């Protein structure tokens, strides 16, 4: 059961010079050159191959088949089992719902699996097609970690730009779109939740005693861990900035509500004398002044207008309006 399944995403060998040679479907995995078999464990044939191939142990089968979703780094001699996360760029899906990339890697074999496509895996494959990719499994592992970190960094930068736009909007006393700020805060929190353990995994990987990782590979892994730390710092700053923005939005809403309530109160105050006088003159009792005069109504309306104008001027002078 160590032949290449027919529904692989990528099946190839590394030529040691940054290029690759495709492995035909059904071919035996070669013993002389490191091979990369990349699978979608949702495909039935790939799932059967992962379940029965003698190349994998029970823990590796469980991880590669998607039965474990937590970030993981397991070292068994010179074999590494690793679960990493990448930004979800699939159309119609949310980027913060990060895609798990599951990796089983030895000095001469790479078996990886995922359920949804990742741009990072395509980045590595494209570099191999251009003969500018990894030369061996150690380089491949570093390149994958690097590609995942670059894509995550691009997404964090996009969130940073969105926050800047929202800040300019709020500073101009305008309200952001409904749910926009809440969506950004959710993305910041979820991305940080996944990137934080991933930084620890990459840093730990750089310090593990693995014979096929040389000093240059370890240095690059430490550099990737440092970049992840910087992205986490930016995420923390973004979370703090969106908290301030949320307070400002709440203040804008409170100001708008208070302003409307104040305007309604002023309008009620303007009509208060008129309401009093109309209520007084509306009683049906004898002796009301002007009851017999044909001009009394217009005199009364004029008096109401004069009183309203005087009250408006008084409110203006007291700066209540």
Short mmCIF file of C-alpha atoms in Angstrom, two decimals:
data_model
loop_
_atom_site.label_atom_id
_atom_site.label_comp_id
_atom_site.label_asym_id
_atom_site.label_seq_id
_atom_site.Cartn_x
_atom_site.Cartn_y
_atom_site.Cartn_z
CA UNK A 1 0.00 0.00 0.00
CA UNK A 2 2.98 2.38 -0.53
CA UNK A 3 2.01 3.22 -4.10
CA UNK A 4 0.86 6.69 -5.06
CA UNK A 5 -2.96 6.96 -4.85
CA UNK A 6 -4.80 8.21 -7.92
CA UNK A 7 -6.46 11.23 -6.26
CA UNK A 8 -3.37 12.97 -4.88
CA UNK A 9 -3.17 16.75 -5.07
CA UNK A 10 0.60 16.65 -5.62
CA UNK A 11 2.87 13.62 -5.91
CA UNK A 12 6.48 14.28 -6.83
CA UNK A 13 10.12 13.80 -5.93
CA UNK A 14 12.56 16.57 -5.04
CA UNK A 15 15.51 16.62 -7.41
CA UNK A 16 17.87 18.25 -4.92
CA UNK A 17 18.30 21.40 -7.03
CA UNK A 18 15.03 23.18 -6.22
CA UNK A 19 12.99 21.36 -8.86
CA UNK A 20 10.74 18.33 -8.93
CA UNK A 21 9.86 15.22 -10.93
CA UNK A 22 6.19 14.13 -11.02
CA UNK A 23 5.32 10.70 -9.70
CA UNK A 24 2.86 8.85 -11.93
CA UNK A 25 -0.34 7.51 -10.41
CA UNK A 26 0.11 4.00 -9.04
CA UNK A 27 3.91 4.22 -9.01
CA UNK A 28 5.87 2.97 -6.03
CA UNK A 29 7.33 5.62 -3.80
CA UNK A 30 11.01 5.84 -4.73
CA UNK A 31 13.73 4.93 -2.28
CA UNK A 32 16.52 7.01 -3.82
CA UNK A 33 15.00 10.52 -3.76
CA UNK A 34 12.81 12.30 -1.22
CA UNK A 35 9.15 12.29 -2.22
CA UNK A 36 6.24 14.59 -1.42
CA UNK A 37 2.71 13.17 -1.45
CA UNK A 38 0.01 15.76 -0.74
CA UNK A 39 -3.54 14.52 -0.16
CA UNK A 40 -7.07 15.68 0.52
CA UNK A 41 -8.14 13.34 3.31
CA UNK A 42 -11.78 13.99 2.37
CA UNK A 43 -11.27 11.96 -0.82
CA UNK A 44 -12.20 8.29 -0.28
CA UNK A 45 -9.13 6.77 -1.95
CA UNK A 46 -6.73 9.08 -0.14
CA UNK A 47 -8.44 8.28 3.17
CA UNK A 48 -8.12 4.53 2.49
CA UNK A 49 -4.46 4.92 1.56
CA UNK A 50 -3.75 6.84 4.76
CA UNK A 51 -5.58 4.20 6.78
CA UNK A 52 -3.65 1.23 5.36
CA UNK A 53 -0.21 2.39 4.25
CA UNK A 54 2.55 0.77 6.34
CA UNK A 55 4.53 4.02 6.14
CA UNK A 56 2.46 5.58 8.94
CA UNK A 57 1.93 4.78 12.59
CA UNK A 58 -1.37 5.08 14.44
CA UNK A 59 -0.72 8.62 15.70
CA UNK A 60 0.24 9.79 12.20
CA UNK A 61 -2.89 8.22 10.67
CA UNK A 62 -5.09 9.96 13.22
CA UNK A 63 -3.48 13.34 12.59
CA UNK A 64 -3.39 13.10 8.78
CA UNK A 65 -7.01 11.97 8.64
CA UNK A 66 -8.20 15.08 10.44
CA UNK A 67 -9.13 13.39 13.72
CA UNK A 68 -6.96 15.87 15.62
CA UNK A 69 -7.31 19.60 14.99
CA UNK A 70 -5.16 21.12 17.73
CA UNK A 71 -1.69 22.44 16.84
CA UNK A 72 0.74 19.61 17.38
CA UNK A 73 4.43 18.79 17.17
CA UNK A 74 5.46 15.19 17.82
CA UNK A 75 9.03 13.97 17.33
CA UNK A 76 9.64 10.23 16.99
CA UNK A 77 13.34 9.73 16.35
CA UNK A 78 14.04 11.37 13.00
CA UNK A 79 10.33 11.55 12.14
CA UNK A 80 8.21 14.63 12.77
CA UNK A 81 4.43 14.91 12.95
CA UNK A 82 3.23 18.48 12.68
CA UNK A 83 -0.14 20.24 12.45
CA UNK A 84 -0.04 23.89 11.33
CA UNK A 85 -2.68 26.44 10.39
CA UNK A 86 -3.01 28.71 7.36
CA UNK A 87 -5.33 31.58 6.48
CA UNK A 88 -8.46 30.44 4.67
CA UNK A 89 -8.52 32.23 1.28
CA UNK A 90 -11.23 30.02 -0.23
CA UNK A 91 -14.04 31.95 -1.91
CA UNK A 92 -17.17 32.34 0.18
CA UNK A 93 -15.41 31.28 3.40
CA UNK A 94 -14.12 33.32 6.31
CA UNK A 95 -10.34 33.91 6.44
CA UNK A 96 -10.25 33.55 10.23
CA UNK A 97 -11.51 29.95 9.95
CA UNK A 98 -7.96 28.80 9.38
CA UNK A 99 -7.18 25.63 7.42
CA UNK A 100 -5.17 22.86 9.10
CA UNK A 101 -2.14 21.53 7.22
CA UNK A 102 -1.08 18.10 8.54
CA UNK A 103 2.48 16.95 7.92
CA UNK A 104 4.34 13.67 8.37
CA UNK A 105 8.00 14.15 7.44
CA UNK A 106 11.13 12.02 7.51
CA UNK A 107 14.58 12.54 5.93
CA UNK A 108 13.32 11.02 2.67
CA UNK A 109 9.50 11.26 2.70
CA UNK A 110 6.87 13.98 3.08
CA UNK A 111 3.20 13.10 3.45
CA UNK A 112 0.86 16.03 3.96
CA UNK A 113 -2.91 16.36 3.98
CA UNK A 114 -5.63 18.97 4.32
CA UNK A 115 -9.39 19.27 3.77
CA UNK A 116 -9.61 22.70 2.15
CA UNK A 117 -7.14 24.27 -0.32
CA UNK A 118 -4.34 26.47 0.97
CA UNK A 119 -2.50 29.12 -1.01
CA UNK A 120 0.66 28.34 0.97
CA UNK A 121 0.87 24.80 -0.37
CA UNK A 122 0.45 26.14 -3.89
CA UNK A 123 3.23 28.68 -3.27
CA UNK A 124 5.67 25.86 -2.45
CA UNK A 125 4.53 23.74 -5.40
CA UNK A 126 4.84 26.69 -7.81
CA UNK A 127 8.39 27.35 -6.61
CA UNK A 128 9.25 23.70 -7.32
CA UNK A 129 7.85 23.99 -10.82
CA UNK A 130 10.08 27.01 -11.38
CA UNK A 131 13.11 25.07 -10.07
CA UNK A 132 13.40 27.59 -7.22
CA UNK A 133 11.90 25.48 -4.47
CA UNK A 134 13.15 23.32 -1.61
CA UNK A 135 15.98 20.90 -2.32
CA UNK A 136 15.21 18.41 0.47
CA UNK A 137 12.58 17.71 3.17
CA UNK A 138 14.25 20.09 5.62
CA UNK A 139 14.07 22.93 3.08
CA UNK A 140 10.49 21.93 2.28
CA UNK A 141 9.48 22.17 5.94
CA UNK A 142 11.07 25.60 6.27
CA UNK A 143 9.48 26.78 3.01
CA UNK A 144 6.01 25.65 4.14
CA UNK A 145 6.37 27.42 7.50
CA UNK A 146 7.61 30.51 5.67
CA UNK A 147 4.72 30.49 3.19
CA UNK A 148 2.13 30.04 5.95
CA UNK A 149 3.68 32.95 7.88
CA UNK A 150 3.79 35.21 4.79
CA UNK A 151 0.11 34.59 4.03
CA UNK A 152 -0.83 35.20 7.67
CA UNK A 153 1.21 38.41 7.63
CA UNK A 154 -0.58 39.64 4.51
CA UNK A 155 -3.93 39.07 6.19
CA UNK A 156 -2.81 40.88 9.36
CA UNK A 157 -1.68 43.82 7.20
CA UNK A 158 -5.08 43.88 5.49
CA UNK A 159 -6.77 43.99 8.90
CA UNK A 160 -4.42 46.82 9.90
CA UNK A 161 -5.48 48.81 6.82
CA UNK A 162 -9.16 48.21 7.62
CA UNK A 163 -8.61 49.47 11.17
CA UNK A 164 -6.91 52.61 9.80
CA UNK A 165 -9.90 53.24 7.53
CA UNK A 166 -12.29 52.83 10.44
CA UNK A 167 -10.22 55.18 12.59
CA UNK A 168 -10.37 57.88 9.91
CA UNK A 169 -14.13 57.33 9.61
CA UNK A 170 -14.70 57.66 13.35
CA UNK A 171 -12.42 60.71 13.61
CA UNK A 172 -14.59 62.41 10.97
CA UNK A 173 -17.58 61.70 13.26
CA UNK A 174 -19.12 59.15 10.93
CA UNK A 175 -20.51 55.78 11.96
CA UNK A 176 -18.98 52.58 10.46
CA UNK A 177 -21.15 50.05 8.69
CA UNK A 178 -23.32 47.77 10.78
CA UNK A 179 -21.24 44.86 12.13
CA UNK A 180 -18.02 45.95 10.40
CA UNK A 181 -16.08 46.67 13.58
CA UNK A 182 -17.36 43.52 15.28
CA UNK A 183 -16.25 41.38 12.32
CA UNK A 184 -12.73 42.83 12.42
CA UNK A 185 -12.44 42.24 16.17
CA UNK A 186 -13.57 38.65 15.74
CA UNK A 187 -10.99 38.06 13.01
CA UNK A 188 -8.22 39.55 15.13
CA UNK A 189 -9.07 37.36 18.11
CA UNK A 190 -9.43 34.12 16.12
CA UNK A 191 -6.27 34.64 14.07
CA UNK A 192 -4.33 35.33 17.26
CA UNK A 193 -5.74 32.19 18.83
CA UNK A 194 -4.20 30.07 16.06
CA UNK A 195 -0.97 31.98 15.46
CA UNK A 196 0.13 32.04 19.09
CA UNK A 197 0.60 28.25 19.45
CA UNK A 198 2.01 28.12 15.92
CA UNK A 199 4.79 30.52 16.91
CA UNK A 200 5.63 28.26 19.87
CA UNK A 201 5.64 25.19 17.61
CA UNK A 202 8.00 26.75 15.08
CA UNK A 203 10.35 27.95 17.83
CA UNK A 204 10.30 24.49 19.41
CA UNK A 205 10.94 22.88 16.03
CA UNK A 206 14.05 25.02 15.59
CA UNK A 207 15.41 23.75 18.91
CA UNK A 208 14.58 20.06 18.52
CA UNK A 209 17.46 17.63 18.03
CA UNK A 210 16.74 16.54 14.46
CA UNK A 211 19.69 15.30 12.46
CA UNK A 212 18.43 16.34 9.03
CA UNK A 213 17.86 19.98 10.07
CA UNK A 214 21.10 21.96 9.63
CA UNK A 215 22.02 25.25 11.29
CA UNK A 216 20.75 27.32 8.38
CA UNK A 217 17.34 25.60 8.61
CA UNK A 218 17.21 26.28 12.35
CA UNK A 219 18.16 29.92 11.84
CA UNK A 220 15.40 30.36 9.27
CA UNK A 221 12.86 28.69 11.57
CA UNK A 222 13.83 31.03 14.40
CA UNK A 223 13.43 33.95 12.00
CA UNK A 224 9.93 32.68 11.09
CA UNK A 225 9.08 32.39 14.79
CA UNK A 226 10.25 35.97 15.28
CA UNK A 227 8.07 37.18 12.41
CA UNK A 228 5.12 35.35 13.92
CA UNK A 229 5.83 37.12 17.20
CA UNK A 230 5.74 40.48 15.40
CA UNK A 231 2.42 39.58 13.76
CA UNK A 232 1.08 38.62 17.18
CA UNK A 233 2.19 41.98 18.55
CA UNK A 234 0.34 43.67 15.67
CA UNK A 235 -2.75 41.57 16.43
CA UNK A 236 -2.60 42.60 20.10
CA UNK A 237 -2.28 46.23 19.04
CA UNK A 238 -5.20 45.78 16.63
CA UNK A 239 -7.37 44.31 19.39
CA UNK A 240 -6.55 47.28 21.64
CA UNK A 241 -7.23 49.78 18.85
CA UNK A 242 -10.58 48.21 17.98
CA UNK A 243 -11.52 48.35 21.67
CA UNK A 244 -10.84 52.10 21.60
CA UNK A 245 -12.81 52.37 18.36
CA UNK A 246 -15.73 50.51 19.94
CA UNK A 247 -15.71 53.03 22.82
CA UNK A 248 -15.64 55.91 20.34
CA UNK A 249 -18.53 54.42 18.36
CA UNK A 250 -20.51 54.02 21.58
CA UNK A 251 -19.73 57.65 22.43
CA UNK A 252 -20.91 58.76 18.98
CA UNK A 253 -24.13 56.82 19.40
CA UNK A 254 -24.66 58.26 22.88
CA UNK A 255 -23.99 61.78 21.60
CA UNK A 256 -26.43 61.30 18.74
CA UNK A 257 -29.07 59.99 21.14
CA UNK A 258 -28.50 62.82 23.60
CA UNK A 259 -28.58 65.38 20.81
CA UNK A 260 -31.92 64.08 19.54
CA UNK A 261 -33.33 63.95 23.07
CA UNK A 262 -32.11 67.52 23.67
CA UNK A 263 -33.68 68.74 20.45
CA UNK A 264 -36.97 67.13 21.40
CA UNK A 265 -36.78 68.74 24.85
CA UNK A 266 -36.18 72.18 23.32
CA UNK A 267 -39.12 71.70 20.96
CA UNK A 268 -41.32 70.68 23.88
CA UNK A 269 -40.16 73.77 25.80
CA UNK A 270 -40.99 76.03 22.83
CA UNK A 271 -44.54 74.68 22.68
CA UNK A 272 -45.08 74.68 26.44
CA UNK A 273 -46.57 78.23 26.68
CA UNK A 274 -48.74 77.57 23.63
CA UNK A 275 -49.98 74.32 25.15
CA UNK A 276 -50.78 76.09 28.41
CA UNK A 277 -52.67 78.96 26.78
CA UNK A 278 -54.60 76.78 24.34
CA UNK A 279 -55.56 74.53 27.20
CA UNK A 280 -56.66 77.51 29.27
CA UNK A 281 -58.69 79.12 26.49
CA UNK A 282 -60.19 75.81 25.53
CA UNK A 283 -62.35 75.58 28.64
CA UNK A 284 -66.09 76.02 28.02
CA UNK A 285 -66.94 78.58 30.70
CA UNK A 286 -68.70 81.92 30.40
CA UNK A 287 -66.71 85.13 30.69
CA UNK A 288 -63.80 84.09 28.47
CA UNK A 289 -62.14 87.27 27.08
CA UNK A 290 -62.66 87.78 23.36
CA UNK A 291 -65.42 85.21 23.09
CA UNK A 292 -67.64 87.69 21.27
CA UNK A 293 -64.89 89.42 19.24
CA UNK A 294 -64.37 88.30 15.59
CA UNK A 295 -60.67 89.27 15.76
CA UNK A 296 -59.87 87.57 19.08
CA UNK A 297 -58.59 84.37 17.39
CA UNK A 298 -56.02 86.22 15.30
CA UNK A 299 -54.94 88.31 18.27
CA UNK A 300 -54.48 85.13 20.26
CA UNK A 301 -52.41 83.48 17.45
CA UNK A 302 -50.24 86.57 17.18
CA UNK A 303 -49.65 86.53 20.93
CA UNK A 304 -48.61 82.87 20.72
CA UNK A 305 -46.12 83.63 17.94
CA UNK A 306 -44.64 86.54 19.89
CA UNK A 307 -44.29 84.40 23.02
CA UNK A 308 -42.68 81.59 21.03
CA UNK A 309 -40.23 83.99 19.40
CA UNK A 310 -39.30 85.56 22.74
CA UNK A 311 -38.72 82.11 24.24
CA UNK A 312 -36.55 81.08 21.27
CA UNK A 313 -34.45 84.25 21.65
CA UNK A 314 -34.06 83.61 25.38
CA UNK A 315 -32.92 80.02 24.74
CA UNK A 316 -30.45 81.27 22.16
CA UNK A 317 -29.01 83.87 24.53
CA UNK A 318 -28.61 81.24 27.26
CA UNK A 319 -26.92 78.98 24.67
CA UNK A 320 -29.41 76.20 25.24
CA UNK A 321 -30.08 76.02 21.52
#
